[in-house]
Every structure is written in structure tokens, then in C-alpha cells.
mmCIF file of C-alpha atoms in Angstrom:
data_model
loop_
_atom_site.group_PDB
_atom_site.id
_atom_site.type_symbol
_atom_site.label_atom_id
_atom_site.label_comp_id
_atom_site.label_asym_id
_atom_site.label_seq_id
_atom_site.Cartn_x
_atom_site.Cartn_y
_atom_site.Cartn_z
ATOM 1 C CA MET Y 200 54.995 -50.076 178.658
ATOM 2 C CA PRO Y 201 57.759 -47.895 177.174
ATOM 3 C CA VAL Y 202 56.830 -45.985 174.042
ATOM 4 C CA THR Y 203 58.895 -46.890 171.007
ATOM 5 C CA PRO Y 204 60.216 -43.704 169.380
ATOM 6 C CA PRO Y 205 59.361 -43.228 165.709
ATOM 7 C CA LEU Y 206 61.928 -44.270 163.150
ATOM 8 C CA PRO Y 207 64.010 -41.360 161.822
ATOM 9 C CA LEU Y 208 63.740 -40.004 158.307
ATOM 10 C CA ALA Y 209 66.613 -40.730 155.928
ATOM 11 C CA ILE Y 210 67.658 -37.540 154.097
ATOM 12 C CA THR Y 211 70.032 -37.980 151.168
ATOM 13 C CA MET Y 212 72.521 -35.160 150.596
ATOM 14 C CA GLY Y 213 71.823 -34.885 146.847
ATOM 15 C CA ASP Y 214 74.458 -33.705 144.371
ATOM 16 C CA ALA Y 215 77.576 -32.734 146.321
ATOM 17 C CA CYS Y 216 78.269 -29.878 143.891
ATOM 18 C CA GLY Y 217 74.807 -28.333 144.208
ATOM 19 C CA ILE Y 218 72.798 -26.757 147.009
ATOM 20 C CA GLY Y 219 71.587 -30.084 148.398
ATOM 21 C CA PRO Y 220 74.143 -30.404 151.217
ATOM 22 C CA GLU Y 221 73.639 -26.741 152.144
ATOM 23 C CA ILE Y 222 69.854 -26.902 152.446
ATOM 24 C CA VAL Y 223 70.195 -30.117 154.450
ATOM 25 C CA ALA Y 224 72.604 -28.361 156.832
ATOM 26 C CA ARG Y 225 70.275 -25.366 157.053
ATOM 27 C CA LEU Y 226 67.363 -27.677 157.852
ATOM 28 C CA PHE Y 227 69.231 -28.979 160.895
ATOM 29 C CA ARG Y 228 69.824 -25.382 161.979
ATOM 30 C CA SER Y 229 66.099 -24.723 162.225
ATOM 31 C CA ALA Y 230 64.313 -24.178 165.512
ATOM 32 C CA THR Y 231 62.735 -27.610 165.149
ATOM 33 C CA PRO Y 232 65.305 -29.811 163.406
ATOM 34 C CA PRO Y 233 63.851 -32.986 161.909
ATOM 35 C CA ASP Y 234 63.975 -36.378 163.577
ATOM 36 C CA ALA Y 235 66.283 -37.557 160.839
ATOM 37 C CA PHE Y 236 69.783 -38.390 159.732
ATOM 38 C CA VAL Y 237 71.738 -37.570 156.605
ATOM 39 C CA ILE Y 238 73.047 -40.151 154.174
ATOM 40 C CA GLY Y 239 76.069 -38.525 152.617
ATOM 41 C CA ASP Y 240 79.739 -37.717 152.708
ATOM 42 C CA VAL Y 241 81.000 -36.387 156.037
ATOM 43 C CA GLY Y 242 83.460 -34.002 154.372
ATOM 44 C CA VAL Y 243 80.829 -32.583 152.038
ATOM 45 C CA MET Y 244 78.368 -32.089 154.877
ATOM 46 C CA ARG Y 245 81.038 -30.435 157.029
ATOM 47 C CA ARG Y 246 81.738 -28.011 154.167
ATOM 48 C CA ALA Y 247 78.011 -27.305 153.854
ATOM 49 C CA ALA Y 248 77.697 -26.626 157.568
ATOM 50 C CA ALA Y 249 80.552 -24.118 157.314
ATOM 51 C CA ALA Y 250 78.973 -22.431 154.284
ATOM 52 C CA THR Y 251 75.673 -21.950 156.106
ATOM 53 C CA GLY Y 252 77.123 -20.303 159.172
ATOM 54 C CA GLY Y 253 79.485 -22.719 160.892
ATOM 55 C CA LEU Y 254 79.127 -23.693 164.547
ATOM 56 C CA LEU Y 255 77.121 -26.804 163.629
ATOM 57 C CA ALA Y 256 78.827 -30.038 164.568
ATOM 58 C CA LEU Y 257 78.651 -33.267 162.639
ATOM 59 C CA ALA Y 258 78.117 -36.602 164.342
ATOM 60 C CA PRO Y 259 79.138 -39.553 162.166
ATOM 61 C CA ILE Y 260 76.861 -42.524 162.862
ATOM 62 C CA GLU Y 261 77.034 -46.159 161.784
ATOM 63 C CA ARG Y 262 73.327 -47.008 161.846
ATOM 64 C CA PRO Y 263 70.052 -45.054 161.988
ATOM 65 C CA ALA Y 264 69.351 -46.128 165.571
ATOM 66 C CA ASP Y 265 72.403 -44.076 166.630
ATOM 67 C CA VAL Y 266 70.395 -40.900 166.016
ATOM 68 C CA ALA Y 267 68.931 -41.254 169.506
ATOM 69 C CA ASP Y 268 72.414 -40.786 171.001
ATOM 70 C CA VAL Y 269 73.387 -37.726 168.965
ATOM 71 C CA PRO Y 270 73.489 -34.539 171.078
ATOM 72 C CA PRO Y 271 71.487 -31.423 170.124
ATOM 73 C CA ASN Y 272 72.822 -29.033 167.494
ATOM 74 C CA CYS Y 273 74.531 -31.805 165.555
ATOM 75 C CA ILE Y 274 73.933 -33.273 162.120
ATOM 76 C CA PRO Y 275 73.893 -37.081 162.255
ATOM 77 C CA VAL Y 276 75.660 -38.274 159.096
ATOM 78 C CA LEU Y 277 75.715 -41.865 157.945
ATOM 79 C CA GLN Y 278 78.346 -42.237 155.231
ATOM 80 C CA PRO Y 279 77.620 -45.187 152.938
ATOM 81 C CA PRO Y 280 80.490 -47.319 151.673
ATOM 82 C CA ASN Y 281 82.057 -46.859 148.254
ATOM 83 C CA LEU Y 282 81.643 -43.124 147.867
ATOM 84 C CA PRO Y 283 84.273 -41.605 145.536
ATOM 85 C CA GLY Y 284 87.413 -41.012 147.574
ATOM 86 C CA ASP Y 285 88.096 -37.711 145.824
ATOM 87 C CA LEU Y 286 84.556 -36.370 146.042
ATOM 88 C CA MET Y 287 85.698 -33.191 147.812
ATOM 89 C CA GLU Y 288 87.765 -32.326 144.737
ATOM 90 C CA ALA Y 289 84.633 -32.075 142.569
ATOM 91 C CA PRO Y 290 84.117 -28.355 141.872
ATOM 92 C CA VAL Y 291 81.069 -26.801 143.493
ATOM 93 C CA GLY Y 292 78.583 -25.458 140.953
ATOM 94 C CA ARG Y 293 79.700 -27.760 138.138
ATOM 95 C CA VAL Y 294 78.517 -31.062 136.688
ATOM 96 C CA ASP Y 295 80.856 -33.786 137.893
ATOM 97 C CA ALA Y 296 80.663 -37.563 137.523
ATOM 98 C CA ARG Y 297 81.948 -38.050 141.080
ATOM 99 C CA ALA Y 298 79.005 -36.128 142.455
ATOM 100 C CA GLY Y 299 76.610 -38.141 140.296
ATOM 101 C CA ALA Y 300 78.088 -41.424 141.513
ATOM 102 C CA ALA Y 301 77.928 -40.321 145.158
ATOM 103 C CA ALA Y 302 74.315 -39.175 144.819
ATOM 104 C CA ALA Y 303 73.307 -42.526 143.355
ATOM 105 C CA ARG Y 304 75.102 -44.434 146.094
ATOM 106 C CA CYS Y 305 73.299 -42.422 148.778
ATOM 107 C CA ILE Y 306 69.931 -43.149 147.171
ATOM 108 C CA GLU Y 307 70.715 -46.861 146.995
ATOM 109 C CA HIS Y 308 71.702 -46.918 150.653
ATOM 110 C CA ALA Y 309 68.586 -44.989 151.683
ATOM 111 C CA VAL Y 310 66.323 -47.489 149.927
ATOM 112 C CA ALA Y 311 68.125 -50.407 151.572
ATOM 113 C CA LEU Y 312 67.614 -48.827 154.998
ATOM 114 C CA VAL Y 313 63.937 -47.943 154.576
ATOM 115 C CA ARG Y 314 63.117 -51.337 153.065
ATOM 116 C CA GLY Y 315 64.994 -52.978 155.915
ATOM 117 C CA GLY Y 316 62.829 -51.191 158.485
ATOM 118 C CA ASP Y 317 65.582 -48.899 159.779
ATOM 119 C CA ALA Y 318 64.147 -45.598 158.515
ATOM 120 C CA ALA Y 319 60.617 -44.245 158.317
ATOM 121 C CA ALA Y 320 60.848 -42.665 154.876
ATOM 122 C CA ILE Y 321 63.242 -41.114 152.389
ATOM 123 C CA VAL Y 322 63.600 -37.390 151.748
ATOM 124 C CA THR Y 323 65.921 -36.676 148.833
ATOM 125 C CA ALA Y 324 67.850 -33.476 148.237
ATOM 126 C CA PRO Y 325 68.230 -32.437 144.571
ATOM 127 C CA ILE Y 326 70.397 -34.391 142.161
ATOM 128 C CA HIS Y 327 71.654 -33.406 138.714
ATOM 129 C CA LYS Y 328 70.643 -35.619 135.816
ATOM 130 C CA GLU Y 329 73.745 -34.783 133.759
ATOM 131 C CA ALA Y 330 75.980 -35.766 136.671
ATOM 132 C CA LEU Y 331 74.141 -39.083 136.975
ATOM 133 C CA ALA Y 332 74.641 -39.728 133.278
ATOM 134 C CA ALA Y 333 78.315 -38.751 133.499
ATOM 135 C CA ALA Y 334 78.719 -41.356 136.254
ATOM 136 C CA GLY Y 335 77.184 -44.031 134.039
ATOM 137 C CA ILE Y 336 73.928 -44.171 136.006
ATOM 138 C CA ARG Y 337 71.285 -45.248 133.516
ATOM 139 C CA TYR Y 338 68.295 -43.651 135.225
ATOM 140 C CA PRO Y 339 67.186 -40.168 134.131
ATOM 141 C CA GLY Y 340 66.127 -39.145 137.619
ATOM 142 C CA HIS Y 341 65.076 -40.041 141.139
ATOM 143 C CA THR Y 342 61.682 -41.457 140.165
ATOM 144 C CA GLU Y 343 62.990 -44.047 137.735
ATOM 145 C CA MET Y 344 65.877 -45.041 139.992
ATOM 146 C CA LEU Y 345 63.645 -45.485 143.025
ATOM 147 C CA GLN Y 346 61.221 -47.552 140.969
ATOM 148 C CA ALA Y 347 64.036 -49.909 139.954
ATOM 149 C CA LEU Y 348 65.365 -50.135 143.516
ATOM 150 C CA ALA Y 349 61.872 -51.020 144.740
ATOM 151 C CA ALA Y 350 61.621 -53.960 142.349
ATOM 152 C CA ASP Y 351 61.185 -57.428 143.779
ATOM 153 C CA ALA Y 352 60.342 -60.862 142.404
ATOM 154 C CA GLY Y 353 57.061 -59.464 141.129
ATOM 155 C CA GLY Y 354 58.809 -56.841 139.004
ATOM 156 C CA MET Y 355 58.983 -53.063 139.253
ATOM 157 C CA PRO Y 356 55.978 -51.342 140.843
ATOM 158 C CA PRO Y 357 54.125 -48.830 138.674
ATOM 159 C CA VAL Y 358 54.948 -45.391 140.042
ATOM 160 C CA ARG Y 359 53.978 -41.827 139.288
ATOM 161 C CA MET Y 360 55.368 -38.418 140.166
ATOM 162 C CA MET Y 361 53.177 -36.005 142.108
ATOM 163 C CA LEU Y 362 53.960 -32.384 142.822
ATOM 164 C CA ALA Y 363 51.926 -30.759 145.583
ATOM 165 C CA ASN Y 364 51.690 -27.666 147.730
ATOM 166 C CA ASP Y 365 49.087 -26.201 150.085
ATOM 167 C CA GLU Y 366 46.776 -25.382 147.178
ATOM 168 C CA LEU Y 367 47.226 -27.934 144.434
ATOM 169 C CA ARG Y 368 48.158 -31.559 143.778
ATOM 170 C CA THR Y 369 49.071 -32.790 140.315
ATOM 171 C CA VAL Y 370 50.062 -36.304 139.201
ATOM 172 C CA LEU Y 371 51.883 -36.938 135.927
ATOM 173 C CA VAL Y 372 51.235 -39.615 133.321
ATOM 174 C CA THR Y 373 54.646 -39.086 131.681
ATOM 175 C CA ILE Y 374 57.817 -37.755 133.273
ATOM 176 C CA HIS Y 375 61.416 -37.475 132.042
ATOM 177 C CA GLN Y 376 61.381 -37.925 128.272
ATOM 178 C CA SER Y 377 61.121 -35.744 125.213
ATOM 179 C CA VAL Y 378 57.681 -34.311 124.483
ATOM 180 C CA LEU Y 379 57.482 -36.368 121.296
ATOM 181 C CA ASP Y 380 58.269 -39.585 123.168
ATOM 182 C CA ALA Y 381 55.903 -38.608 125.976
ATOM 183 C CA ILE Y 382 52.995 -38.144 123.570
ATOM 184 C CA ARG Y 383 53.664 -41.599 122.169
ATOM 185 C CA ALA Y 384 53.669 -43.003 125.712
ATOM 186 C CA ILE Y 385 50.199 -41.670 126.498
ATOM 187 C CA THR Y 386 47.880 -44.633 126.116
ATOM 188 C CA THR Y 387 44.517 -45.510 127.581
ATOM 189 C CA GLU Y 388 46.305 -48.025 129.807
ATOM 190 C CA SER Y 389 48.904 -45.513 131.092
ATOM 191 C CA VAL Y 390 46.251 -42.885 131.822
ATOM 192 C CA LEU Y 391 44.038 -45.413 133.609
ATOM 193 C CA GLU Y 392 46.983 -46.689 135.638
ATOM 194 C CA THR Y 393 47.800 -43.115 136.688
ATOM 195 C CA ILE Y 394 44.210 -42.522 137.811
ATOM 196 C CA ARG Y 395 44.254 -45.750 139.820
ATOM 197 C CA ILE Y 396 47.566 -44.900 141.529
ATOM 198 C CA ALA Y 397 46.381 -41.381 142.368
ATOM 199 C CA HIS Y 398 43.082 -42.702 143.724
ATOM 200 C CA ALA Y 399 44.713 -45.396 145.876
ATOM 201 C CA SER Y 400 47.240 -42.899 147.243
ATOM 202 C CA ALA Y 401 44.550 -40.370 148.144
ATOM 203 C CA LEU Y 402 42.561 -43.041 149.970
ATOM 204 C CA ALA Y 403 45.703 -43.839 151.976
ATOM 205 C CA TRP Y 404 45.954 -40.138 152.925
ATOM 206 C CA GLY Y 405 42.460 -40.291 154.391
ATOM 207 C CA ILE Y 406 40.435 -38.716 151.575
ATOM 208 C CA GLU Y 407 37.238 -40.772 151.579
ATOM 209 C CA ARG Y 408 36.177 -40.111 147.980
ATOM 210 C CA PRO Y 409 38.976 -38.445 146.021
ATOM 211 C CA ARG Y 410 37.820 -36.176 143.218
ATOM 212 C CA ILE Y 411 40.190 -36.617 140.308
ATOM 213 C CA ALA Y 412 40.261 -34.292 137.316
ATOM 214 C CA VAL Y 413 41.975 -35.636 134.203
ATOM 215 C CA GLY Y 414 43.534 -32.958 132.041
ATOM 216 C CA GLY Y 415 43.658 -33.161 128.279
ATOM 217 C CA LEU Y 416 46.693 -33.148 126.031
ATOM 218 C CA ASN Y 417 45.744 -30.726 123.272
ATOM 219 C CA PRO Y 418 44.615 -27.075 123.402
ATOM 220 C CA HIS Y 419 41.056 -26.866 124.753
ATOM 221 C CA ALA Y 420 41.185 -30.652 125.263
ATOM 222 C CA GLY Y 421 41.077 -31.098 121.513
ATOM 223 C CA GLU Y 422 37.979 -28.930 120.946
ATOM 224 C CA GLY Y 423 35.898 -31.887 119.834
ATOM 225 C CA GLY Y 424 38.679 -33.270 117.656
ATOM 226 C CA LEU Y 425 39.554 -30.035 115.860
ATOM 227 C CA PHE Y 426 42.993 -29.813 117.525
ATOM 228 C CA GLY Y 427 43.752 -33.508 117.982
ATOM 229 C CA ASP Y 428 41.857 -36.673 118.783
ATOM 230 C CA GLU Y 429 43.845 -38.043 121.741
ATOM 231 C CA GLU Y 430 41.148 -36.866 124.140
ATOM 232 C CA ARG Y 431 38.391 -38.861 122.409
ATOM 233 C CA ARG Y 432 40.531 -41.800 121.343
ATOM 234 C CA VAL Y 433 42.850 -42.298 124.340
ATOM 235 C CA ILE Y 434 42.017 -40.241 127.437
ATOM 236 C CA ALA Y 435 38.204 -40.369 127.609
ATOM 237 C CA PRO Y 436 38.114 -44.198 127.528
ATOM 238 C CA ALA Y 437 40.498 -44.246 130.509
ATOM 239 C CA VAL Y 438 38.223 -41.890 132.446
ATOM 240 C CA GLU Y 439 35.197 -44.027 131.603
ATOM 241 C CA ALA Y 440 36.999 -47.189 132.722
ATOM 242 C CA ALA Y 441 38.004 -45.535 135.997
ATOM 243 C CA ARG Y 442 34.440 -44.438 136.647
ATOM 244 C CA ALA Y 443 33.260 -47.982 135.978
ATOM 245 C CA GLU Y 444 35.594 -49.045 138.817
ATOM 246 C CA GLY Y 445 33.922 -46.596 141.186
ATOM 247 C CA ILE Y 446 36.583 -43.861 140.948
ATOM 248 C CA ASP Y 447 35.297 -40.293 140.898
ATOM 249 C CA ALA Y 448 37.237 -39.233 137.806
ATOM 250 C CA THR Y 449 36.128 -36.594 135.296
ATOM 251 C CA GLY Y 450 37.506 -35.224 132.062
ATOM 252 C CA PRO Y 451 39.375 -34.781 129.905
ATOM 253 C CA HIS Y 452 39.342 -31.145 130.961
ATOM 254 C CA PRO Y 453 41.121 -28.358 129.054
ATOM 255 C CA PRO Y 454 44.660 -28.274 130.496
ATOM 256 C CA ASP Y 455 44.791 -24.474 130.511
ATOM 257 C CA THR Y 456 41.913 -24.117 132.999
ATOM 258 C CA VAL Y 457 41.700 -27.326 135.038
ATOM 259 C CA PHE Y 458 44.435 -26.253 137.463
ATOM 260 C CA MET Y 459 42.634 -23.005 138.272
ATOM 261 C CA ARG Y 460 39.501 -24.993 139.024
ATOM 262 C CA ALA Y 461 41.394 -27.391 141.284
ATOM 263 C CA ARG Y 462 43.338 -24.742 143.203
ATOM 264 C CA ASP Y 463 42.170 -24.600 146.829
ATOM 265 C CA ALA Y 464 42.910 -21.080 147.988
ATOM 266 C CA ALA Y 465 41.428 -18.369 150.180
ATOM 267 C CA GLY Y 466 38.047 -17.455 148.733
ATOM 268 C CA HIS Y 467 38.188 -20.307 146.212
ATOM 269 C CA ALA Y 468 37.412 -23.848 147.274
ATOM 270 C CA GLY Y 469 39.002 -26.231 144.818
ATOM 271 C CA GLU Y 470 36.694 -28.447 142.788
ATOM 272 C CA PHE Y 471 39.122 -31.388 142.706
ATOM 273 C CA ASP Y 472 41.571 -33.134 145.021
ATOM 274 C CA ILE Y 473 44.023 -34.200 142.318
ATOM 275 C CA VAL Y 474 44.687 -33.226 138.711
ATOM 276 C CA ILE Y 475 46.112 -35.809 136.331
ATOM 277 C CA ALA Y 476 48.414 -34.125 133.800
ATOM 278 C CA MET Y 477 49.531 -35.800 130.590
ATOM 279 C CA LEU Y 478 52.926 -34.086 130.313
ATOM 280 C CA HIS Y 479 55.674 -33.162 132.782
ATOM 281 C CA ASP Y 480 55.471 -29.412 132.200
ATOM 282 C CA HIS Y 481 51.660 -29.348 132.025
ATOM 283 C CA GLY Y 482 51.596 -30.503 135.635
ATOM 284 C CA LEU Y 483 54.699 -28.938 137.129
ATOM 285 C CA ILE Y 484 54.444 -25.377 135.852
ATOM 286 C CA PRO Y 485 51.247 -24.465 137.754
ATOM 287 C CA VAL Y 486 52.491 -25.956 141.038
ATOM 288 C CA LYS Y 487 55.916 -24.328 140.786
ATOM 289 C CA TYR Y 488 54.355 -21.004 139.797
ATOM 290 C CA LEU Y 489 52.600 -20.987 143.171
ATOM 291 C CA GLY Y 490 56.012 -21.084 144.868
ATOM 292 C CA VAL Y 491 58.767 -23.691 145.071
ATOM 293 C CA GLU Y 492 59.337 -22.894 148.747
ATOM 294 C CA HIS Y 493 56.103 -24.696 149.599
ATOM 295 C CA GLY Y 494 56.161 -27.460 147.012
ATOM 296 C CA VAL Y 495 57.001 -31.107 147.420
ATOM 297 C CA ASN Y 496 57.609 -33.972 145.024
ATOM 298 C CA VAL Y 497 56.094 -37.286 146.126
ATOM 299 C CA THR Y 498 56.659 -40.587 144.338
ATOM 300 C CA LEU Y 499 53.374 -42.496 144.342
ATOM 301 C CA GLY Y 500 53.239 -46.278 144.090
ATOM 302 C CA LEU Y 501 56.456 -47.119 145.955
ATOM 303 C CA PRO Y 502 56.368 -49.569 148.886
ATOM 304 C CA PHE Y 503 57.811 -46.770 151.041
ATOM 305 C CA VAL Y 504 57.380 -43.012 151.385
ATOM 306 C CA ARG Y 505 59.660 -40.760 149.366
ATOM 307 C CA THR Y 506 59.451 -36.977 149.104
ATOM 308 C CA SER Y 507 61.755 -34.226 147.877
ATOM 309 C CA PRO Y 508 61.785 -30.467 147.349
ATOM 310 C CA ASP Y 509 60.421 -29.319 144.015
ATOM 311 C CA HIS Y 510 63.554 -27.465 142.863
ATOM 312 C CA GLY Y 511 66.890 -28.464 141.420
ATOM 313 C CA THR Y 512 70.574 -28.230 142.286
ATOM 314 C CA ALA Y 513 70.864 -24.455 141.646
ATOM 315 C CA PHE Y 514 74.514 -24.598 140.613
ATOM 316 C CA ASP Y 515 74.507 -20.819 140.154
ATOM 317 C CA ILE Y 516 74.278 -20.217 143.910
ATOM 318 C CA ALA Y 517 75.900 -23.420 145.209
ATOM 319 C CA GLY Y 518 78.618 -22.880 147.798
ATOM 320 C CA ARG Y 519 77.344 -19.467 148.861
ATOM 321 C CA GLY Y 520 75.216 -20.732 151.745
ATOM 322 C CA ILE Y 521 72.187 -18.658 150.738
ATOM 323 C CA ALA Y 522 69.813 -21.348 149.434
ATOM 324 C CA SER Y 523 66.507 -21.663 151.279
ATOM 325 C CA ALA Y 524 65.626 -24.931 153.006
ATOM 326 C CA ALA Y 525 61.879 -24.156 152.984
ATOM 327 C CA SER Y 526 60.939 -26.706 150.331
ATOM 328 C CA LEU Y 527 63.117 -29.383 151.936
ATOM 329 C CA ALA Y 528 61.513 -28.689 155.316
ATOM 330 C CA TYR Y 529 58.095 -28.988 153.699
ATOM 331 C CA ALA Y 530 59.151 -32.293 152.111
ATOM 332 C CA ALA Y 531 60.190 -33.627 155.519
ATOM 333 C CA GLN Y 532 56.871 -32.547 157.036
ATOM 334 C CA VAL Y 533 54.918 -34.216 154.245
ATOM 335 C CA ALA Y 534 56.965 -37.404 154.606
ATOM 336 C CA ARG Y 535 55.996 -37.587 158.268
ATOM 337 C CA ARG Y 536 52.337 -37.001 157.432
ATOM 338 C CA LEU Y 537 52.354 -39.774 154.862
ATOM 339 C CA VAL Y 538 54.080 -42.198 157.227
ATOM 340 C CA ARG Y 539 51.297 -41.516 159.729
ATOM 341 C CA GLY Y 540 48.581 -41.929 157.089
ATOM 342 C CA GLN Y 541 47.519 -38.292 157.356
ATOM 343 C CA ALA Y 542 46.045 -36.235 154.553
ATOM 344 C CA LEU Y 543 48.349 -34.072 152.486
ATOM 345 C CA PRO Y 544 47.851 -30.315 152.447
ATOM 346 C CA GLY Y 545 46.227 -28.914 149.331
ATOM 347 C CA GLY Y 546 43.143 -29.975 147.400
ATOM 348 C CA ALA Y 547 39.433 -29.662 147.912
ATOM 349 C CA SER Y 548 39.124 -32.345 150.584
ATOM 350 C CA ASP Y 549 41.930 -31.135 152.850
ATOM 351 C CA GLY Y 550 40.401 -30.377 156.227
ATOM 352 C CA ARG Y 551 36.862 -30.447 154.838
#
């Protein structure tokens, strides 16, 4: 019987005024270009191809299945309807509502395709939150928008943001909100839900018994209540409830040391597979410090796979064709692994 080829990845171009289109073009220049297509504006992608060295043709396609007919050394580009007609006039390296509107439209189209069974997963290039807001898009970022687009009759699925690299995986309880609002949003229920989502996701990656470390909120995890009581009052009950469900969760651990303990590096086997962080920056700083070129953002809890690089639009270098595609390439690799049900790199159980 003939073997059915795998579905291609859908890669969104990101903010047209940032480095997204350029790193996508550079990805297709690699020695092993991805089995994928780009959802974006043909003109923008043609400009990006020129900025990254030229001599890379574009192949407009009408549906993902057309990727199989695209010749080598071409970027398959599927342009969704209703992109701003004057998108190419948006200045590179600047916040522009047209770029925000186009980015949102590409994300919407990508979700429709993956939910319709036409794409294997979504890999998103960076968007700019100010541009989204300028376009009247009410979501503060990819995570919240994807959650809304994944809603069905049963409501929106609970989702969480995970940042991972070869050495560390961290999942966030709170994401894009002020620190004050985030602290208010940390409840026993939200922490427990995060632990459950992280545990279920790790099982799907093939980790038989995920070891989950829950970080605290306050310095030294509250130091017995001297520096705050959220650990005793909110976080510890969530850990206890998770353990009662058979989840190997521990904590709350001091947030200034738990990431070092979890890091799986040469000469240091990590103690945990996943760290749960209460705040956005608690969790993202240690992963990004290890190098954005090998980091990936994964949205957990969606009914489809979505990954992205762990950096932003880099307006300061946009248009110069010098941005690295390493993190985007890593995101595409991770997307394929997740589609196949393979374990993610990083963490104590990887390959052990």
C-alpha cells in the first residue's frame, strides 16, 4: 500500500514589520528545509527572501496539499483572504496596525487549517502585541488568541505557556498581565490546573512518571510565612491535591534555586522534568538566559500542536536580513516531535 506523506507544518509569517518573515525565509534556505508552508503575504515574503540573500523563489499555493507539487528551493506561501491591501506600505521596524491585523488573520487561518485536518501543527513567527492592539485585536498575545480560536461548544480549553530548551522546561501559571494582577490570579485552583496540564502533556510526550517541581512566589518560598503566606495558603494545597491524584509534584520550592536543580546539563542530571512558575518572568528568564537560539514556546492544552521561537519581533534589526532562524528551526523540530508523540528535549527524563 502507498505510504501517506505526513501533513505539512503551517508556519505563520508573524508581524510583517519585524524579523518574522526574514527568519521564515532563512529557515527555507537551510540545508534541510522544513516540510511546511507559510501562511502570509506573498509580497512580504518576497521582500524577506530578498533581504536574506535573494535567489529564493516563492510558490503561491491555494491549499496545504499543494506543497507536494512545489519544486525545491521555493517557499510555498498560502495567502489568506482579507489581508490589508496596503500591507507592504507598513514601515519595517515600526509598530503598525496593518501588520497587527495581518498577523492575526494568518493565525486565524492557521487554526482553521490545522483543526480541519489540513496541517500537522502550527509554528508561529513572532508578533508584536502593540500592533495587535492597534489593529483592534483584543488578545494580548498568541496564547490567549489561540485559546479563543480553539473554543468549541464546551467552551475555551484551559491552556498554559511552556518555554523549553535542551536543558530546562518551565510552565507558567500566569502569563500576559501586570505583576499585581498576576499575583491576584494565583489561586489554589489555577496552580492545580497548571500542574494537571503539565502532567498530562508530559505523559503525552512519553515521560512515564513526570517529576514536577512547583516554584514559590515569594523570596525563599515565603521563608515559613516571614515574606508572604501565599506558599502556605495557596500553593502548598495545590501541590497536596495534585499528589492525592497520583501526580509526582513537589514544592513550593524557592524560585531562585529550583531552576538550577531542574536544569539537565553535562555533569548535572536535572532533578525534575518540569518546573511550574507562578509568574511570567520567573519562568522565562532562566530559559532565555540559557540561549534564545535553542528555546521554544509551546502552548499546552490546545487540541492541536503549536510552537514558536522564544524571542520577539526585534524591530531594531528588522529588514537587515541578519536575524537568526535557529529558534524557529528548533520550534519546527519540536512541533514535529510533539505531533509524533515523542519526548521533548530537556528535563531529567529525556533519554533516560
